[in-house]
Amino acid sequence: MAFNATVTINEVPVTIFRKLYEIESRPLGVAILVLFAVTYASFVLTKSSPEAKVPFVGLELGSLSKRKKKYVTDANALLKEGIVAGQRFYTELCDFKDDELSFKGSISDLFATHYTGVLISDDLKELAINRDLTPGMARLTETLEDEVNYIVGKEIGSCKEWKAVIMNKATQNIIASVTARSFVGMDLCRDPDWLRISVDYWMDAFAAAKSIKFWPVFLRPIAARLMPQPARMHATRQEAQRLVVPVLKKRLDAMQNDPDYQKPDDIMQWMIDRLGDKAGTDEELHHQAHLQLALAMGAIHSTNFTLLHEMFDLAAYPEYHEPLREEYREALKSTGGILTKVTLNKLLMLDSFMKESQRYNPPGLTNGRRKTLKDLVLSNGTVIPTGSNIELPAGAVNADPSIYPHADEFDGFRFYKLRKRSEDDMNKHQFVTSSRDSLNWGYGRHACPGRFFAVDEIKVILSKILQSYDLALVDPAAGRYKNSSFETMVIPDMEKAVMFRERAV
Ligand code: HEM
Ligand SMILES: *[C@@H]1O[C@H](CO)[C@@H](O)[C@H](O)[C@H]1NC(C)=O
Ligand SMILES: *[C@@H]1O[C@H](CO)[C@@H](O)[C@H](O)[C@H]1NC(C)=O
Ligand SMILES: *[C@@H]1O[C@H](CO)[C@@H](O)[C@H](O)[C@H]1NC(C)=O
């Protein structure tokens, strides 16, 4: 049983543990808990981690570079081989505290934050999102709709006859604008410079992290000064300050001096209000600019990919269009013709379609990345050594036929039918639900806090598109556009177009 291997994530040596635990009632290779032990000691490049005392997958591939290559091009195969453990361990892992099993620690490894300056801030989640954005969603629906009408009109536009729109930039621009409207308001959401940096920062962060992790640990401080990518990150933060600080100052000034000033309803304003007197200090002005950039980095990329997958699925499965339109018309009628949060909550079929699309095309084959800061002992005595990075097998759970019957079939109303079964089920299978059976938003304390916003945002966009346009694949006979993969990422085909034609209203 015992054999060892090391592969890497982003140039960091990673050991994939195999058969750590018993298989519970799930089929082999599906109910798995994937444990990646990451260690920086260079001997791990060639050997397994001695303290881990567990077997690994992939050694049969031979050299380290072959194992790396396999991970980059076909992580799915390695993951399927990977470790086996019951889903009960997910819950157990959730019980560890942040100083034992750390979300920040894993992000810090992923983005080499020490060198790239990627911000990991509790303010983002606790203040901006949990306390203000999510509870504020009811007020934001109208704003979302307004910006969606504007940007969809701009990106897809008028088309009396069928026209092909390459989705590449369109989804990105739609998401960047709608997100910015809710986060930084009218002041910046149509500013091309802000839109550009809020979209590019994510890619830049990956490139910068990669450029650093290429070097051995002891050379990284020097590399960080010499490589152009980290410098670019710094320049972007400077640009964010140049754009955001004047807007903050303008708002603070109006709040003090203009008795008729109507405060915008967006994250930037809520943060200002929370800060009170401190808001105008240089330190806070700079921090707020950086925070907005970090927020955009977390919010735009993942929603962009999700929207793109959903557009492809909508185009590929035209049989869903009419039921979804009908559902929207009914919901809108029930709220007096005005689109509100209540209307969105009534779109159960759309919610189901979106969740099925995500099950089929998850953001990653693994997620819920955490780093152990102590040796952790699981209930059956297994030790996960300090410094390990752990991820949950979201992709394998999505494909598990014991959880999702006919898991390999796309059934857009799968979750709708589940929710209709009983009152209890009504709340269990929403798109926003994160559970052991649905790990695509992550799991536990750090499950994506932005998902309530993202789901409403996408619902407004898709509803607008469905009401305004017919849509189709360029070549329906060829079927839904294939995804590609890089490491554990599932990537929609960036070059593909969707056909649109305006509907008679
Ligand atoms: C469809 C779009 C999105 C997807 C698929 C997604 C997915 C995820 C995932 C998988 C995680 C990690 C969870 C874990 O490790 O357990 C996460 C974390 C996070 N997401 Fe999202 N996300 C999306 C949209 C957003 C949006 C719109 C925002 C901001 C409003 C956001 C803000 C965050 C933040 C701040 C975290 C870190 C949470 C923490 O510190 O505990 N995300 N997201
Ligand atoms: C959005 O998705 C498109 C298509 O896959 C891609 O070309 C673009 O780089 C993405 N942008 C971001 C910020 O993720
Ligand atoms: C964990 O439990 C399984 C089955 O109960 C067992 O095979 C495995 O050896 C256990 N691991 C440890 C470290 O005890
Ligand atoms: C990616 O897209 C294809 C469509 O060609 C689909 O069959 C597959 O399930 C998708 N998801 C993943 C994780 O590859």
XYZ file of C-alpha atoms and ligand atoms in Angstrom:
590
model
C 0.000 0.000 0.000
C 2.690 2.509 0.874
C 4.316 4.502 -1.854
C 5.126 8.148 -2.053
C 4.997 11.022 -4.452
C 5.215 14.736 -4.611
C 3.558 17.029 -7.075
C 3.297 20.766 -6.932
C 0.737 23.508 -6.868
C 2.132 26.690 -8.320
C 5.706 25.527 -7.980
C 5.255 24.583 -4.341
C 6.006 20.950 -3.671
C 2.917 19.139 -2.642
C 2.436 15.651 -1.432
C -0.836 14.019 -2.227
C -1.809 11.521 0.434
C -3.394 8.318 -0.557
C -5.766 6.102 1.296
C -5.439 7.984 4.514
C -8.770 6.922 5.783
C -11.366 4.310 5.410
C -13.896 4.683 2.684
C -17.260 5.358 4.171
C -20.387 4.331 2.339
C -19.352 6.207 -0.804
C -17.894 4.677 -3.940
C -14.135 4.639 -4.158
C -12.510 7.700 -5.564
C -15.560 9.805 -5.080
C -16.090 10.298 -1.389
C -12.589 11.436 -0.945
C -10.893 13.929 1.196
C -7.878 15.208 -0.545
C -5.045 16.200 1.643
C -2.218 18.071 0.075
C 0.701 18.312 2.388
C 2.723 21.275 1.308
C 6.104 21.716 2.711
C 8.817 24.098 1.861
C 11.762 22.011 2.890
C 13.641 21.299 -0.297
C 14.206 17.631 0.485
C 10.509 17.194 -0.041
C 11.087 17.938 -3.682
C 12.360 14.436 -4.088
C 11.087 12.516 -1.106
C 7.860 12.301 0.718
C 7.352 14.179 3.918
C 8.635 11.824 6.630
C 6.417 13.171 9.392
C 3.294 12.641 7.330
C 3.599 8.841 7.528
C 1.107 8.400 4.741
C 1.281 6.980 1.261
C 1.130 9.213 -1.799
C -0.075 9.050 -5.346
C 1.853 9.674 -8.517
C 5.274 8.261 -7.696
C 4.938 5.833 -10.555
C 5.108 8.805 -12.909
C 8.815 9.100 -12.214
C 10.574 12.432 -11.955
C 9.323 15.503 -10.136
C 8.873 17.375 -13.393
C 6.651 14.591 -14.751
C 4.554 14.687 -11.623
C 4.261 18.468 -11.880
C 3.214 18.200 -15.483
C 0.574 15.615 -14.692
C -0.830 17.855 -11.972
C -0.971 20.881 -14.249
C -2.576 19.074 -17.167
C -4.632 16.329 -15.542
C -5.122 17.019 -11.852
C -8.442 15.203 -12.050
C -6.732 11.848 -12.579
C -4.439 12.358 -9.599
C -7.337 13.491 -7.455
C -9.374 10.444 -8.383
C -6.439 8.293 -7.306
C -6.090 10.383 -4.189
C -7.028 9.872 -0.668
C -10.090 8.321 0.558
C -12.055 9.493 3.536
C -15.644 9.840 4.526
C -17.526 13.076 4.261
C -17.787 13.053 8.038
C -14.225 14.332 8.136
C -15.297 17.585 6.427
C -17.387 18.478 9.437
C -14.612 17.463 11.764
C -12.206 19.716 9.896
C -14.644 22.610 10.262
C -14.401 22.360 14.023
C -10.734 23.288 14.086
C -10.103 26.915 14.962
C -8.392 29.400 12.680
C -5.148 29.175 14.630
C -5.118 25.432 13.994
C -6.407 25.197 10.459
C -5.924 28.489 8.706
C -7.683 29.979 5.691
C -5.372 32.974 5.645
C -2.324 30.737 5.851
C -3.337 28.931 2.686
C -4.121 32.157 0.825
C -0.834 33.544 1.955
C 0.921 30.513 0.409
C -1.191 30.624 -2.721
C -0.496 34.265 -3.502
C 2.896 34.564 -1.775
C 1.261 37.526 -0.080
C 4.388 38.441 1.838
C 6.006 39.394 -1.453
C 3.100 40.258 -3.717
C 1.219 42.419 -1.214
C -2.127 40.704 -1.814
C -4.308 41.889 1.046
C -5.938 39.377 3.348
C -8.206 41.369 5.582
C -10.976 40.361 7.947
C -12.608 43.733 7.216
C -13.455 42.455 3.781
C -15.514 39.604 5.023
C -16.743 40.764 8.404
C -17.553 44.388 7.699
C -17.905 44.955 3.989
C -19.685 41.732 3.128
C -21.307 40.066 6.143
C -22.491 43.112 8.019
C -23.321 45.437 5.149
C -23.508 43.878 1.703
C -25.517 40.744 2.416
C -28.135 42.438 4.617
C -28.227 45.289 2.080
C -29.097 43.048 -0.863
C -32.794 43.900 -0.639
C -31.997 47.568 -1.243
C -29.466 46.804 -3.961
C -31.696 44.915 -6.388
C -32.847 48.091 -8.106
C -29.259 49.290 -8.478
C -28.210 45.929 -9.895
C -31.029 46.064 -12.421
C -30.147 49.574 -13.508
C -26.497 48.751 -14.118
C -27.345 45.437 -15.797
C -29.678 47.199 -18.233
C -26.942 49.652 -19.098
C -24.043 47.225 -19.477
C -25.923 44.386 -21.189
C -27.199 46.946 -23.673
C -23.625 48.034 -24.214
C -21.942 44.614 -24.414
C -24.571 42.659 -26.334
C -26.441 45.546 -27.835
C -29.034 45.695 -30.515
C -29.448 42.780 -32.937
C -32.575 42.341 -35.018
C -30.899 39.382 -36.733
C -28.747 36.692 -35.098
C -25.322 37.978 -34.204
C -22.322 36.270 -32.621
C -20.846 37.853 -29.503
C -17.510 36.522 -28.320
C -18.015 36.041 -24.620
C -14.401 36.553 -23.695
C -14.625 40.229 -22.792
C -18.397 40.546 -22.592
C -18.967 38.592 -19.355
C -15.928 40.157 -17.778
C -17.137 43.673 -18.593
C -20.666 42.945 -17.433
C -19.512 41.542 -14.092
C -16.882 44.230 -13.535
C -19.421 47.023 -14.067
C -22.257 45.563 -12.043
C -19.890 44.701 -9.197
C -18.301 48.147 -9.245
C -21.691 49.852 -9.162
C -22.481 48.095 -5.883
C -19.021 48.428 -4.395
C -17.724 51.863 -5.430
C -20.842 53.424 -6.950
C -21.465 55.637 -9.934
C -18.271 57.561 -9.202
C -16.106 54.748 -10.508
C -18.227 51.986 -12.040
C -17.966 53.429 -15.538
C -14.418 54.671 -15.199
C -12.353 52.664 -17.700
C -9.233 52.839 -15.522
C -10.992 51.453 -12.475
C -12.644 48.720 -14.541
C -9.311 47.772 -16.038
C -7.390 47.484 -12.784
C -10.235 45.786 -10.925
C -10.244 43.093 -13.600
C -6.474 42.773 -14.104
C -5.437 42.650 -10.466
C -6.447 39.003 -10.097
C -4.369 37.823 -13.062
C -1.497 40.039 -11.991
C -1.602 38.506 -8.530
C -1.323 35.002 -9.948
C 1.507 36.001 -12.238
C 3.346 37.739 -9.407
C 2.929 34.785 -7.062
C 4.191 32.460 -9.750
C 7.206 34.635 -10.456
C 8.144 34.527 -6.771
C 7.488 30.862 -6.130
C 9.748 29.952 -8.993
C 12.674 30.845 -6.703
C 13.966 28.879 -3.709
C 12.743 30.312 -0.435
C 15.990 32.000 0.550
C 16.185 33.905 -2.748
C 12.589 35.143 -2.696
C 13.225 38.433 -0.889
C 15.692 39.319 -3.648
C 13.442 38.010 -6.424
C 10.593 40.127 -5.105
C 12.705 43.216 -5.713
C 13.957 42.192 -9.117
C 10.989 40.596 -10.832
C 8.655 42.887 -12.815
C 5.423 41.153 -11.725
C 5.458 42.155 -8.042
C 6.361 45.685 -9.132
C 3.307 45.720 -11.342
C 1.142 44.780 -8.354
C 2.564 47.719 -6.489
C 1.930 50.064 -9.410
C -1.683 48.901 -9.610
C -2.184 49.655 -5.929
C -0.798 53.128 -6.536
C -3.248 53.564 -9.375
C -6.109 52.396 -7.161
C -5.186 55.116 -4.705
C -5.066 57.714 -7.432
C -8.605 56.714 -8.453
C -10.271 55.938 -5.146
C -8.862 58.518 -2.727
C -10.329 61.575 -4.536
C -13.760 59.910 -4.560
C -13.513 59.205 -0.835
C -12.480 62.799 -0.196
C -15.276 64.142 -2.353
C -17.820 62.105 -0.417
C -16.417 63.086 2.972
C -16.519 66.694 1.929
C -20.124 66.496 0.731
C -21.146 64.743 3.940
C -19.758 67.660 5.941
C -20.713 70.586 3.802
C -23.723 69.735 1.706
C -26.901 69.463 3.781
C -28.810 68.014 0.798
C -26.200 65.352 0.075
C -27.724 61.958 -0.656
C -25.280 59.310 0.420
C -24.747 56.571 -2.165
C -25.799 53.087 -1.096
C -22.625 51.113 -1.767
C -19.798 49.369 0.066
C -17.531 52.386 -0.151
C -20.087 54.504 1.674
C -20.871 51.877 4.302
C -17.170 51.595 5.094
C -16.886 55.398 5.403
C -19.855 55.451 7.757
C -18.363 52.732 9.918
C -15.065 54.573 10.204
C -16.661 57.796 11.434
C -14.035 60.416 12.252
C -11.179 58.162 11.239
C -12.369 57.982 7.613
C -10.426 61.043 6.494
C -6.998 60.027 7.776
C -4.327 59.325 5.192
C -3.889 55.855 6.520
C -7.574 54.999 6.162
C -7.907 56.616 2.750
C -5.088 54.428 1.480
C -6.370 51.360 3.228
C -9.853 51.831 1.781
C -8.429 52.107 -1.742
C -6.484 48.897 -1.240
C -9.525 47.202 0.268
C -11.632 48.002 -2.784
C -8.998 46.482 -5.030
C -8.856 43.342 -2.902
C -12.627 43.131 -2.876
C -12.762 43.396 -6.652
C -10.113 40.705 -6.899
C -12.247 38.321 -4.831
C -15.526 39.235 -6.466
C -14.965 39.607 -10.189
C -12.976 36.669 -11.429
C -15.011 33.841 -9.923
C -18.320 35.442 -10.861
C -17.046 36.038 -14.391
C -16.296 32.352 -14.893
C -19.564 31.318 -13.288
C -21.560 33.630 -15.537
C -19.704 32.427 -18.599
C -20.452 28.771 -17.821
C -24.085 29.652 -17.271
C -24.369 31.552 -20.551
C -22.869 28.571 -22.368
C -25.321 26.216 -20.671
C -28.273 28.463 -21.452
C -27.189 28.635 -25.081
C -26.674 24.868 -25.195
C -30.042 23.922 -23.666
C -32.740 26.039 -25.360
C -35.523 23.869 -23.880
C -35.082 25.782 -20.618
C -35.645 29.242 -22.077
C -39.428 29.354 -22.111
C -39.980 27.882 -18.619
C -37.431 30.329 -17.206
C -39.049 33.288 -18.974
C -42.453 32.244 -17.786
C -41.215 31.900 -14.222
C -39.741 35.399 -14.401
C -42.929 36.936 -15.780
C -44.987 35.320 -13.021
C -42.573 36.357 -10.284
C -42.449 39.919 -11.582
C -46.221 40.104 -11.728
C -46.453 38.961 -8.116
C -44.255 41.863 -7.027
C -46.267 44.471 -8.860
C -44.083 44.589 -11.966
C -41.086 45.799 -9.961
C -37.940 43.702 -9.718
C -37.113 43.235 -6.029
C -35.235 40.786 -3.856
C -38.570 39.024 -3.355
C -38.907 38.578 -7.109
C -35.423 37.070 -7.261
C -36.225 34.673 -4.416
C -39.145 33.352 -6.430
C -36.947 32.302 -9.348
C -36.581 28.717 -8.156
C -36.082 27.247 -11.621
C -33.410 29.751 -12.515
C -31.728 29.146 -9.146
C -31.734 25.432 -9.898
C -30.372 25.893 -13.404
C -27.549 28.034 -12.040
C -26.676 25.513 -9.345
C -26.676 22.636 -11.825
C -24.428 24.642 -14.113
C -22.028 25.145 -11.215
C -22.194 21.454 -10.274
C -21.203 20.630 -13.829
C -18.633 23.390 -14.167
C -17.331 24.158 -10.700
C -14.825 26.955 -10.090
C -12.342 24.286 -9.057
C -12.058 20.533 -8.720
C -10.914 21.226 -5.185
C -11.467 24.118 -2.838
C -11.800 24.917 0.829
C -8.063 25.317 0.974
C -6.629 25.500 4.499
C -3.182 25.302 6.045
C -2.426 23.459 9.269
C -0.632 25.645 11.799
C -0.394 22.795 14.313
C -0.310 19.023 14.073
C -3.975 18.141 13.879
C -5.331 14.862 15.151
C -8.492 13.558 13.534
C -10.967 11.426 15.477
C -9.367 8.196 14.382
C -5.907 9.248 15.418
C -4.595 10.279 12.016
C -2.182 13.183 12.275
C -2.092 15.926 9.660
C 1.305 17.510 10.144
C 1.931 21.228 10.647
C 2.380 23.140 7.405
C 0.117 20.893 5.327
C -2.304 22.413 2.870
C -5.626 20.650 2.753
C -8.353 20.921 0.143
C -11.783 19.379 -0.210
C -12.735 17.411 -3.321
C -15.565 19.606 -4.629
C -15.389 18.186 -8.150
C -15.558 14.566 -6.971
C -18.570 15.317 -4.769
C -20.316 17.009 -7.723
C -19.825 13.856 -9.774
C -20.826 11.366 -7.057
C -23.840 9.360 -8.278
C -24.749 8.393 -4.721
C -25.348 12.092 -3.993
C -26.590 13.110 -7.448
C -28.409 10.333 -9.317
C -27.436 10.365 -13.011
C -24.652 12.719 -12.001
C -23.266 12.750 -15.527
C -26.492 14.204 -16.938
C -27.183 17.923 -17.000
C -30.583 18.353 -15.385
C -31.289 22.062 -15.062
C -34.282 21.477 -12.824
C -32.584 18.869 -10.603
C -32.502 21.178 -7.573
C -35.914 22.655 -8.315
C -37.427 19.190 -8.092
C -35.532 18.477 -4.879
C -36.727 21.714 -3.301
C -40.330 21.016 -4.249
C -40.299 17.732 -2.315
C -40.838 19.176 1.165
C -40.586 22.300 3.255
C -37.322 21.069 4.707
C -35.897 20.449 1.248
C -36.966 23.914 0.150
C -34.047 25.470 2.000
C -31.453 22.773 1.477
C -30.825 22.942 -2.231
C -30.547 26.626 -3.006
C -27.748 27.877 -5.183
C -26.277 29.718 -2.172
C -26.290 26.588 -0.018
C -22.895 25.309 1.052
C -22.986 21.792 2.470
C -21.101 18.507 2.520
C -22.922 17.642 -0.696
C -22.135 20.941 -2.363
C -18.647 22.245 -1.765
C -18.403 24.686 -4.662
C -18.590 27.748 -2.437
C -16.121 26.197 -0.036
C -17.208 24.863 3.303
C -17.441 25.885 6.921
C -16.532 29.168 8.549
C -14.806 30.496 5.445
C -17.323 29.464 2.829
C -17.661 32.293 0.315
C -19.355 35.258 2.031
C -19.913 36.931 -1.356
C -22.191 34.190 -2.664
C -25.428 35.954 -1.688
C -24.385 38.938 -3.744
C -23.010 36.860 -6.627
C -26.182 34.793 -6.944
C -28.502 37.803 -7.074
C -26.176 39.585 -9.454
C -26.141 36.647 -11.873
C -29.905 36.182 -11.561
C -30.535 39.763 -12.615
C -28.126 39.431 -15.535
C -29.515 36.144 -16.837
C -33.114 37.318 -16.429
C -32.382 40.458 -18.385
C -30.689 38.465 -21.133
C -33.491 35.890 -21.327
C -36.160 38.569 -21.513
C -34.348 40.609 -24.145
C -32.759 37.966 -26.359
C -32.982 34.550 -27.882
C -29.655 32.846 -27.508
C -27.978 29.834 -29.062
C -24.657 28.137 -29.649
C -22.921 28.991 -32.916
C -23.122 25.326 -33.934
C -25.826 23.651 -31.858
C -25.037 20.219 -33.307
C -21.513 20.335 -31.863
C -22.870 20.620 -28.318
C -21.846 22.667 -25.306
C -18.395 24.235 -25.513
C -15.736 22.137 -23.796
C -13.949 23.341 -20.688
C -10.219 23.191 -20.330
C -8.316 22.798 -17.112
C -5.219 24.141 -15.479
C -4.220 22.352 -12.309
C -7.515 22.078 -10.452
C -9.169 25.041 -12.197
C -12.030 24.422 -14.623
C -11.801 26.993 -17.396
C -14.557 27.920 -19.847
C -13.535 28.265 -23.487
C -12.622 31.919 -23.701
C -12.726 32.176 -27.475
C -16.267 30.943 -28.002
C -19.221 33.068 -29.078
C -22.887 32.948 -28.172
C -25.509 33.904 -30.778
C -28.041 36.557 -29.792
C -31.187 37.891 -31.408
C -33.478 40.505 -29.924
C -36.886 39.286 -28.915
C -40.007 41.177 -29.817
C -41.264 42.728 -26.586
C -19.876 32.875 -8.417
C -18.973 33.608 -7.832
C -18.093 33.149 -6.685
C -17.565 31.918 -6.409
C -17.730 30.630 -7.207
C -16.801 32.047 -5.179
C -16.114 31.016 -4.568
C -15.411 31.143 -3.380
C -14.737 30.065 -2.719
C -14.674 28.623 -3.221
C -14.156 30.566 -1.596
C -13.306 29.794 -0.574
C -14.195 29.217 0.506
C -13.509 28.223 1.398
O -12.296 28.091 1.311
O -14.198 27.535 2.200
C -14.472 31.978 -1.545
C -14.050 32.844 -0.557
C -14.285 34.201 -0.551
N -15.068 34.892 -1.458
Fe -16.059 34.107 -3.033
N -16.878 33.349 -4.753
C -17.655 34.046 -5.630
C -18.011 35.386 -5.561
C -17.587 36.257 -4.578
C -18.000 37.646 -4.489
C -18.953 38.349 -5.432
C -17.351 38.176 -3.398
C -17.425 39.562 -2.833
C -18.539 40.209 -2.708
C -16.542 37.104 -2.815
C -15.743 37.257 -1.709
C -15.062 36.223 -1.086
C -14.232 36.411 0.112
C -13.961 37.725 0.832
C -13.749 35.135 0.453
C -12.848 34.796 1.641
C -13.685 34.349 2.806
C -12.967 34.362 4.154
O -12.039 35.158 4.329
O -13.362 33.595 5.024
N -16.724 35.965 -3.554
N -15.247 32.308 -2.646
C -13.370 36.457 -17.670
O -13.597 35.359 -18.524
C -13.042 35.493 -19.818
C -13.444 34.293 -20.610
O -13.027 33.107 -20.040
C -11.538 35.650 -19.748
O -11.006 35.870 -21.035
C -11.180 36.808 -18.830
O -9.782 36.869 -18.638
C -11.872 36.627 -17.489
N -11.580 37.760 -16.636
C -11.388 37.637 -15.328
C -11.120 38.855 -14.552
O -11.461 36.560 -14.760
C -8.450 5.552 10.575
O -9.536 4.650 10.533
C -9.445 3.597 9.602
C -10.615 2.687 9.761
O -11.251 2.829 10.950
C -8.142 2.819 9.718
O -8.034 1.917 8.649
C -6.990 3.767 9.711
O -5.776 3.055 9.913
C -7.169 4.773 10.797
N -6.012 5.616 10.858
C -5.288 5.726 11.946
C -4.099 6.612 11.853
O -5.566 5.140 12.962
C -16.698 21.043 -18.638
O -17.388 21.091 -19.865
C -17.814 19.872 -20.422
C -18.564 20.188 -21.689
O -17.805 19.817 -22.732
C -18.630 19.051 -19.455
O -19.000 17.808 -19.995
C -17.856 18.873 -18.177
O -18.579 18.149 -17.246
C -17.482 20.245 -17.641
N -16.935 20.200 -16.317
C -15.722 19.790 -15.966
C -15.428 19.741 -14.510
O -14.871 19.508 -16.762
